[in-house]
Coordinates of C-alpha atoms and ligand atoms in Angstrom, one line a residue:
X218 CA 75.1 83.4 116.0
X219 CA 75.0 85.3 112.8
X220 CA 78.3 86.2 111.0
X221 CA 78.4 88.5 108.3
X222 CA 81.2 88.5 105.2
X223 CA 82.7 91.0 102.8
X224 CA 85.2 91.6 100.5
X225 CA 86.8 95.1 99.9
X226 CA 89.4 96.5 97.6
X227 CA 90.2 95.1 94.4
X228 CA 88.5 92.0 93.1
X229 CA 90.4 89.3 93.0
X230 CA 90.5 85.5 91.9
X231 CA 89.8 82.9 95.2
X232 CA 87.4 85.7 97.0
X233 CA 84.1 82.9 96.4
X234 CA 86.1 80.3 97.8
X235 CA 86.5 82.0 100.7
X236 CA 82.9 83.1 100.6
X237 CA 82.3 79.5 100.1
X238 CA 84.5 77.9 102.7
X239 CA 83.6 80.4 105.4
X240 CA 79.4 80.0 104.6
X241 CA 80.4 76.0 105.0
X242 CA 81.9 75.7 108.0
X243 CA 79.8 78.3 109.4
X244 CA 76.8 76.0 108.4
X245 CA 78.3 73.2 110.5
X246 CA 78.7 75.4 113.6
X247 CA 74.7 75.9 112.8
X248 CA 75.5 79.4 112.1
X249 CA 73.3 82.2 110.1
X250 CA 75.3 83.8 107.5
X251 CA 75.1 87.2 105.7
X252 CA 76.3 88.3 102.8
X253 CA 76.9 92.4 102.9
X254 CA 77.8 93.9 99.2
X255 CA 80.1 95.7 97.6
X256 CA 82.3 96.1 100.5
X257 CA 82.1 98.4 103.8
X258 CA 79.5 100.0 101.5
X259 CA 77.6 97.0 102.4
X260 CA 77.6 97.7 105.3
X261 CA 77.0 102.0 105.8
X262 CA 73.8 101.0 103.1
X263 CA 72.6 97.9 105.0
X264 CA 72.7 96.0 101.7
X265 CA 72.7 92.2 102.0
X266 CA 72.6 88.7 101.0
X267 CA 71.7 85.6 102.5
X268 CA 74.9 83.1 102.2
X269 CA 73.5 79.6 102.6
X270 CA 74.4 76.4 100.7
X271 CA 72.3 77.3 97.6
X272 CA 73.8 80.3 97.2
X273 CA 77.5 79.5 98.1
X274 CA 77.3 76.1 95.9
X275 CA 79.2 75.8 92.8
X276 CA 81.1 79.4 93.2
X277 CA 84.5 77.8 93.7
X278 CA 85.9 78.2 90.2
X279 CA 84.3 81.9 89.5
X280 CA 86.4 84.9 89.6
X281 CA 85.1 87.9 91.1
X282 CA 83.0 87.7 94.1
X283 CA 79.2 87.6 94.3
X284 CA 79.4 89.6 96.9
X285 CA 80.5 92.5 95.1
X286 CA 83.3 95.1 96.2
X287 CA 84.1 99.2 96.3
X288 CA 87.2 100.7 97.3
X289 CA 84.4 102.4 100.0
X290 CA 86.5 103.6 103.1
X291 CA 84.2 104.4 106.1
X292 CA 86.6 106.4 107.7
X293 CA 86.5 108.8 105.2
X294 CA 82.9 109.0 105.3
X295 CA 81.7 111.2 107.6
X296 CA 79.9 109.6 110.8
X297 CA 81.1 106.7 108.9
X298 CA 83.0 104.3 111.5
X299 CA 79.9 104.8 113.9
X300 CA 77.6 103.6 110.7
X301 CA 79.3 100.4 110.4
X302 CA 78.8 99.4 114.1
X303 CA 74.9 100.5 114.5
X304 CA 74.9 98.7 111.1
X305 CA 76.1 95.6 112.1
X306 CA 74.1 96.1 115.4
X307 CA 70.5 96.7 113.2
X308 CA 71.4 93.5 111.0
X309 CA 72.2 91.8 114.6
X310 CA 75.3 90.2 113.4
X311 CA 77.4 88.9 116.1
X312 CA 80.9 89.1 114.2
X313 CA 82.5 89.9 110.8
X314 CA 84.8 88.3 108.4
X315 CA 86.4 91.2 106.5
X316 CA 88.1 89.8 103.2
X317 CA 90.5 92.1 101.6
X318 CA 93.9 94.0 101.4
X319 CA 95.9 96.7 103.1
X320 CA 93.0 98.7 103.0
X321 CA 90.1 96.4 104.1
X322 CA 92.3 95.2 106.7
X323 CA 93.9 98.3 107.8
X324 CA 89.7 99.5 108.7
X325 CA 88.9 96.3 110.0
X326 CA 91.6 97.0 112.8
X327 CA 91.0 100.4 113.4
X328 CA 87.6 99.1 114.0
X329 CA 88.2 96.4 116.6
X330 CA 91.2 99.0 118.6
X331 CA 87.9 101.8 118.1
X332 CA 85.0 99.8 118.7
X333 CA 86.1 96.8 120.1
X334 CA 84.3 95.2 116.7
X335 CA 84.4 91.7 116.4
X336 CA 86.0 91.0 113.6
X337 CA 88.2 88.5 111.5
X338 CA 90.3 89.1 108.6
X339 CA 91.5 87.1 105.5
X340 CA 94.2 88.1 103.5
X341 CA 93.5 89.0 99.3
X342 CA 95.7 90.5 97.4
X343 CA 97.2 89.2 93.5
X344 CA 100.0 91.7 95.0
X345 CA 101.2 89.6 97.6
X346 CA 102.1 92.2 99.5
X347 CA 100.7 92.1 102.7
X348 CA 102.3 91.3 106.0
X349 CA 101.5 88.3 108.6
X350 CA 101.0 85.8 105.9
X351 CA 103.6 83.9 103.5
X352 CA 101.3 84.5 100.6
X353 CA 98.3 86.1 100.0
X354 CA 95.2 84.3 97.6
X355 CA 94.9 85.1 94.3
X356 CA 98.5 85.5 93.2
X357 CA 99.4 82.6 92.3
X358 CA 96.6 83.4 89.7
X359 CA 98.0 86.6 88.9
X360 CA 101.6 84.8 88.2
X361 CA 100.3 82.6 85.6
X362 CA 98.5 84.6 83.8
X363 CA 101.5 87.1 83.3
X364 CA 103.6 84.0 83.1
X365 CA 101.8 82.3 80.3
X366 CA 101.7 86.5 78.7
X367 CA 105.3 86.2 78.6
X368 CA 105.8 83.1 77.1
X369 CA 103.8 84.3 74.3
X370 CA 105.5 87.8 73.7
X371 CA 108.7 85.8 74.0
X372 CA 107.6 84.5 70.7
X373 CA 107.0 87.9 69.0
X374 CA 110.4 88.6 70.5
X375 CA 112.1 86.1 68.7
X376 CA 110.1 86.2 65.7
X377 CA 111.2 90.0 64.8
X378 CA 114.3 90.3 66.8
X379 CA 112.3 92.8 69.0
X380 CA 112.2 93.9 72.7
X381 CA 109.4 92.5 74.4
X382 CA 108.1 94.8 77.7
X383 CA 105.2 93.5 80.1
X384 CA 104.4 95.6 82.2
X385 CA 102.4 93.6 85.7
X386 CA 100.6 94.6 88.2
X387 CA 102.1 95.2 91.8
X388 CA 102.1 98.9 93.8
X389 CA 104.3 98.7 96.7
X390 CA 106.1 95.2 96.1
X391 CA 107.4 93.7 93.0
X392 CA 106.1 90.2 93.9
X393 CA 104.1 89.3 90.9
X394 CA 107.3 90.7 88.2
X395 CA 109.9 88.9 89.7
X396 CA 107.5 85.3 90.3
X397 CA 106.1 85.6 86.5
X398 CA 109.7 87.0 85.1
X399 CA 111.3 84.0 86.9
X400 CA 108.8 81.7 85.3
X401 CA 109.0 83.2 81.9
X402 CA 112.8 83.3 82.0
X403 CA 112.4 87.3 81.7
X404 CA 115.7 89.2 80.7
X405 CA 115.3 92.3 83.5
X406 CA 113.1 93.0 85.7
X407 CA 111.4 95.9 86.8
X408 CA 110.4 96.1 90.7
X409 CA 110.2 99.0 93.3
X410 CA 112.7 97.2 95.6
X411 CA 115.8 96.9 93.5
X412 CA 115.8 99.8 90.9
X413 CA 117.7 98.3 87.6
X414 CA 118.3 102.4 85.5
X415 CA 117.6 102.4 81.9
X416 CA 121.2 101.7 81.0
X417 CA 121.4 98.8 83.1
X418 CA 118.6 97.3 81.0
X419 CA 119.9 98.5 77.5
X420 CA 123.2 96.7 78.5
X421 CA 121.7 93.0 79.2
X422 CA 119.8 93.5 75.7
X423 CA 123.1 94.3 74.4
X424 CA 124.9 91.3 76.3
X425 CA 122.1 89.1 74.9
X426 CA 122.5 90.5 71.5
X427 CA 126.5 90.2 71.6
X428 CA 126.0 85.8 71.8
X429 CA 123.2 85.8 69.4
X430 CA 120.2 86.4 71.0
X431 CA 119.0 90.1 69.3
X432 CA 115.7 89.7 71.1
X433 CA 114.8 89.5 75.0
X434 CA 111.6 89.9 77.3
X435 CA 111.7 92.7 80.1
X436 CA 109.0 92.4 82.8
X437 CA 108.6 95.9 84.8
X438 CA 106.3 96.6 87.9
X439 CA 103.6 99.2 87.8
X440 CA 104.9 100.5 90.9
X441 CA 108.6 100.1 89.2
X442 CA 110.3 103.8 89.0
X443 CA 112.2 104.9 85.3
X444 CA 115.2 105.7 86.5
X445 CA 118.8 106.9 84.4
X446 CA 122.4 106.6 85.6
X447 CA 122.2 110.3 86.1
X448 CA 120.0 109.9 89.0
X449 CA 116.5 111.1 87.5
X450 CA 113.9 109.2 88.4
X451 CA 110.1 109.3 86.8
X452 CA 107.1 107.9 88.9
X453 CA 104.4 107.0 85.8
X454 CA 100.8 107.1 87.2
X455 CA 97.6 106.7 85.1
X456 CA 95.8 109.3 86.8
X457 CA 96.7 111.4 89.8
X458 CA 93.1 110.9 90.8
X459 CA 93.3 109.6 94.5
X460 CA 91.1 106.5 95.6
X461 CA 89.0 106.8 99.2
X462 CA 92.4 105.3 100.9
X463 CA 94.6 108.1 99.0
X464 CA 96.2 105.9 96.8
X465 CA 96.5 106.8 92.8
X466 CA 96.0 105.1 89.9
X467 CA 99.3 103.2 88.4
X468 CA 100.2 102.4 85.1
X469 CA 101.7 103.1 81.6
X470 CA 105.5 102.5 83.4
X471 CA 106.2 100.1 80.4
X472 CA 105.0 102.4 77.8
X473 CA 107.7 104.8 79.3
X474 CA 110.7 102.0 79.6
X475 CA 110.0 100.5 76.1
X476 CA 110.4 104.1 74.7
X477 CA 113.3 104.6 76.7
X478 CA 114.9 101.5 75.8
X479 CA 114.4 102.2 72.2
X480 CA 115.7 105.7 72.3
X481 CA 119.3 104.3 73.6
X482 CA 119.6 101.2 71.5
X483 CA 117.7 101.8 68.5
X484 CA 116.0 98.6 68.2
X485 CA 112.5 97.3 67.9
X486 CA 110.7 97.7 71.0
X487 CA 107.1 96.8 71.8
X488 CA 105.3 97.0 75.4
X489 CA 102.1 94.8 76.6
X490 CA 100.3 96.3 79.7
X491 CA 98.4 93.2 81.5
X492 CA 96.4 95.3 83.4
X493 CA 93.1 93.8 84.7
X494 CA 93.6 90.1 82.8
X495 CA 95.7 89.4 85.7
X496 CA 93.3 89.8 88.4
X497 CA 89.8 88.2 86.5
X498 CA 88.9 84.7 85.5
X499 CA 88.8 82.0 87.3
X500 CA 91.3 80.6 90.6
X501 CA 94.1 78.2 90.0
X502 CA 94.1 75.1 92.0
X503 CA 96.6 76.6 94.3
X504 CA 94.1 79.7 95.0
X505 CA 91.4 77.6 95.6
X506 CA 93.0 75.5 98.2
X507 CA 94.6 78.6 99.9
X508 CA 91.2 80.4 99.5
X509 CA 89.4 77.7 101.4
X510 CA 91.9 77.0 103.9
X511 CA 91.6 80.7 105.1
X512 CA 88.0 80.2 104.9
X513 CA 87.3 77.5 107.3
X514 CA 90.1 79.3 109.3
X515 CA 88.1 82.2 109.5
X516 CA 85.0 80.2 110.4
X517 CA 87.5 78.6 113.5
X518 CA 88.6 81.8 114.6
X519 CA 85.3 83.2 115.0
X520 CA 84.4 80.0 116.8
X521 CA 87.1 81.0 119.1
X522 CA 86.3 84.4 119.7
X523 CA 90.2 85.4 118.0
X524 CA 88.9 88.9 117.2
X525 CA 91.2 91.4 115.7
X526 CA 93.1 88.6 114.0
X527 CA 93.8 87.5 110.5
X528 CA 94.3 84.0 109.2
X529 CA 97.5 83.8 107.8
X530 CA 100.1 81.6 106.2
X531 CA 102.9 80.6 107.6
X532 CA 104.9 77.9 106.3
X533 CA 102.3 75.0 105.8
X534 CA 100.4 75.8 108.5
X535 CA 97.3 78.4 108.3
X536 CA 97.4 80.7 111.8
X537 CA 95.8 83.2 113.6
X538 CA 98.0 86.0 113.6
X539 CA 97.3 90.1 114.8
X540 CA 95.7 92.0 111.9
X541 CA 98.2 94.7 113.4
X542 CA 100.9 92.6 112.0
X543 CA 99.3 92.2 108.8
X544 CA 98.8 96.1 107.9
X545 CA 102.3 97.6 109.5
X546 CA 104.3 97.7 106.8
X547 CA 104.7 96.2 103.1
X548 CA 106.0 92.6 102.0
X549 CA 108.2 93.3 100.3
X550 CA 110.4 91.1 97.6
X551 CA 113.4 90.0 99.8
X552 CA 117.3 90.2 98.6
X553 CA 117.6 86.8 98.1
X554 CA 114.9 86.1 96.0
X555 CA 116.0 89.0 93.7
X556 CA 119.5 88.1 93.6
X557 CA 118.3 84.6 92.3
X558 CA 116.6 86.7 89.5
X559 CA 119.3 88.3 88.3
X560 CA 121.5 85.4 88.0
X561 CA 119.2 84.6 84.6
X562 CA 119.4 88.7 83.4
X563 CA 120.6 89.5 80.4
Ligands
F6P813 O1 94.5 95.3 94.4 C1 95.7 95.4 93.8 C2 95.7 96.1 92.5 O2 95.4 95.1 91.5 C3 97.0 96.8 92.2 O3 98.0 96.0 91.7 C4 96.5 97.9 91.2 O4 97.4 99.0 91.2 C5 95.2 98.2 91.8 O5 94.7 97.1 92.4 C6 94.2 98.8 90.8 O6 93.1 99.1 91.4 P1 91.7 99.5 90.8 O7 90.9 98.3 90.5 O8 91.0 100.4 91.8 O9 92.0 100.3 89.5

């Protein structure tokens, strides 16, 4: 049997100890496994690596992948779906472990309900955002990094009485804001699911000010919107430049809220984008468990045949569940959990 990997979309930390787990178990079911870079590019190029123990040993604690990755979407290549599948016919690989997002994910199923491909998926993103799975790998990362960035700002806050934005990653969901502003005991916070206008933040500074406090952190989103009481609302993208799967390029939303903030309340306001820190560097502990976990999962699904399912989380158990489930529609941040944030606003 020969089983080939990749990883598409954004890198992310816990990606080699999937790579890792997968190439390990595989190893114990006598398997050959193959490596294919940089994503489905990997695959419409034919460009591989040989995953074995020597090459697999020791990548637990690295960021990244080896692998590689590209945002490359073979359905918007053309005579690109039928590429992949007399690829993975010419490298005779039996089935296909597709690590990624949305987007990975969402190709990997159109592949197995087109093709009848036999593949697995495992869920990556530091969003968190994806369906059929509690959490996704990698964010827990993501939420300490921005975490530990807030309890550092928070100083600078104090120190010069100033207002403090960070601005995280997150597109659709507001996951990894409202996990690190929980953690860092943030004043506001910023998500696409529960809007807070500009005046609603300038008011929690004020309450905060009012017992003594004239400083306070605000975490935002980069998906978050800027929106007034007067109902206008302003989407802030980095570029307008669409990515093979259409979407744009976010960021600079906390540039726009700490001028905004300042503009009504006239104090010091300062904004720290986190940007790419928050996906690099090496797993936590946590990622590295979950990582592997979906790993050896993969490996046991593909030993079962499961095609067209995703290891997921659910709970504390790790599952086989429909990669249709996975990609139909956002996780996003429930009620609850923001109403628990707010309770610490202001
Ligand atoms: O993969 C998730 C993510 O980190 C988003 O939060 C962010 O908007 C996007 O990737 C950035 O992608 P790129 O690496 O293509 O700039």
């Amino acid at each position: 049997m020969k089983v080939a990997l990749l990883t598409g979309g954004g890198d992310c930390p816990g990606l080699n100890a999937v790579i890792r787990a997968v190439t390990r178990q595989g190893l114990a079911y006598d398997w050959t496994i193959t490596g294919l870079r940089d994503g489905w590019r990997g695959l419409l190029e034919k460009q591989t690596m040989p995953l074995d123990l020597a090459s697999t040993d020791d990548i637990l604690p690295l960021g990244g992948t080896i692998l590689g990755t590209s945002r490359t979407n073979p359905y918007k290549v053309d005579g690109g779906p039928e590429k992949v599948v007399a690829g993975l016919a010419e490298l005779g690989v039996d089935a296909l472990v597709a690590i990624g997002g949305d987007d990975t994910l969402s190709v990997a199923k159109r592949l197995y309900e087109d093709y009848g491909t036999k593949v697995i998926g495992v869920p990556k993103t530091i969003d968190n955002d994806l369906s059929g799975t509690d959490y996704t790998f990698g964010f827990d990362t993501a939420v300490s990094i921005a975490t530990e960035a807030i309890d550092r700002v928070r100083t600078t806050a104090e120190s010069h009485h100033r207002v403090m934005v960070v601005e995280v990653m997150g597109r659709q969901a507001g996951w990894i804001a409202l996990a690190s502003g929980l953690a860092g005991g943030a004043d506001a916070i910023l998500i696409p699911e529960f809007p807070l206008t500009i005046e609603d933040v300038c008011e929690l500074i004020d309450k905060r000010a009012a017992r003594g406090k004239p400083f306070a952190v605000i975490v935002v989103s980069e998906g978050a919107k800027v929106l007034w009481r007067s109902g206008e609302a302003k989407e802030v993208l980095a570029s307008d430049e669409l990515d093979a799967f259409g979407h744009v390029k976010l960021g600079g939303v906390g540039t726009v809220v700490a001028r905004e903030i300042k503009k009504l309340t006239g104090r010091e306001v300062r904004e720290t984008i986190l940007g790419y820190i928050q996906r690099g560097g090496t797993p936590t502990a946590h990622d590295r468990i979950l990582g592997t976990r979906f790993g050896v999962k993969a490996a046991q699904m593909v030993a079962a045949g499961a095609w067209g399912m995703m290891a997921g989380l659910k709970g504390d158990s790790v599952e086989a569940v429909p990669l249709s489930e996975a990609v139909s529609s956002w996780k996003l941040v429930p009620r609850d959990m923001w109403e628990l944030a707010r309770v610490f606003f202001g």
